[in-house]
């Protein structure tokens, strides 16, 4: 588990993941409390694990899904989640839930397994953005979008990979307004309820602190480097605690224009 959580973040420079600091006592506490645990093995070698927390008889939560870095993209993580879901359904649960960190790239994986984002919030112990996701058991397994556009009012930042670097488009959304994501967008941030004063503050930070240049179009800031080298893209809550990373697409890791 520690090995899995120490590597694999979508974006660089993030605070150490809690799972990378876990110890055997944490696992034993869950087992002593009656919480179930599953492991995956490959030719006898332990390559993955996941635990469940039975919040209520109708709701289970996923805890500490971890796969050895050498065995990623083999289906081990998906199999572990499906085993947990099957056990939850057999016990009478109706939903499985989880919290995932946007900047680490985890929501995209769970969205492919049918988990829908129902709430965005800032992590209490780290300057990171999290989503609460849920899946109704018994429903047909269908991938769901994890990159839905936020609904105003508030401040929207949309990040795109462009030739020669990265662009960030910033604007205020009116109450009830929703702007579909650009096809080439690799991420979006949102500050719920922000006003023109916050918009100006963020735009100044993008140019003065992050080294961007105001573009020819209103609200655009240009960076002559990939998004993963722009601190505001990797850690937006360091600009302000209420500026949440709303979603990140996996191509953000390479940040090349397509």
Coordinates of C-alpha atoms in Angstrom, one line a residue, residues 147-152 156 171 173-181 246:
X147 CA -15.5 16.3 -16.0
X148 CA -18.9 17.9 -15.8
X149 CA -18.9 21.7 -16.0
X150 CA -19.6 23.6 -12.7
X151 CA -22.7 25.6 -12.4
X152 CA -22.5 29.3 -11.4
X156 CA -14.3 29.3 -13.7
X171 CA -14.3 34.1 -16.4
X173 CA -20.3 32.4 -14.4
X174 CA -23.7 33.9 -13.6
X175 CA -26.2 32.1 -11.3
X176 CA -27.3 28.9 -13.0
X177 CA -24.8 29.3 -15.9
X178 CA -22.9 26.3 -17.1
X179 CA -20.3 26.3 -19.9
X180 CA -19.5 23.0 -21.6
X181 CA -15.9 22.1 -21.4
X246 CA -12.8 20.7 -10.3

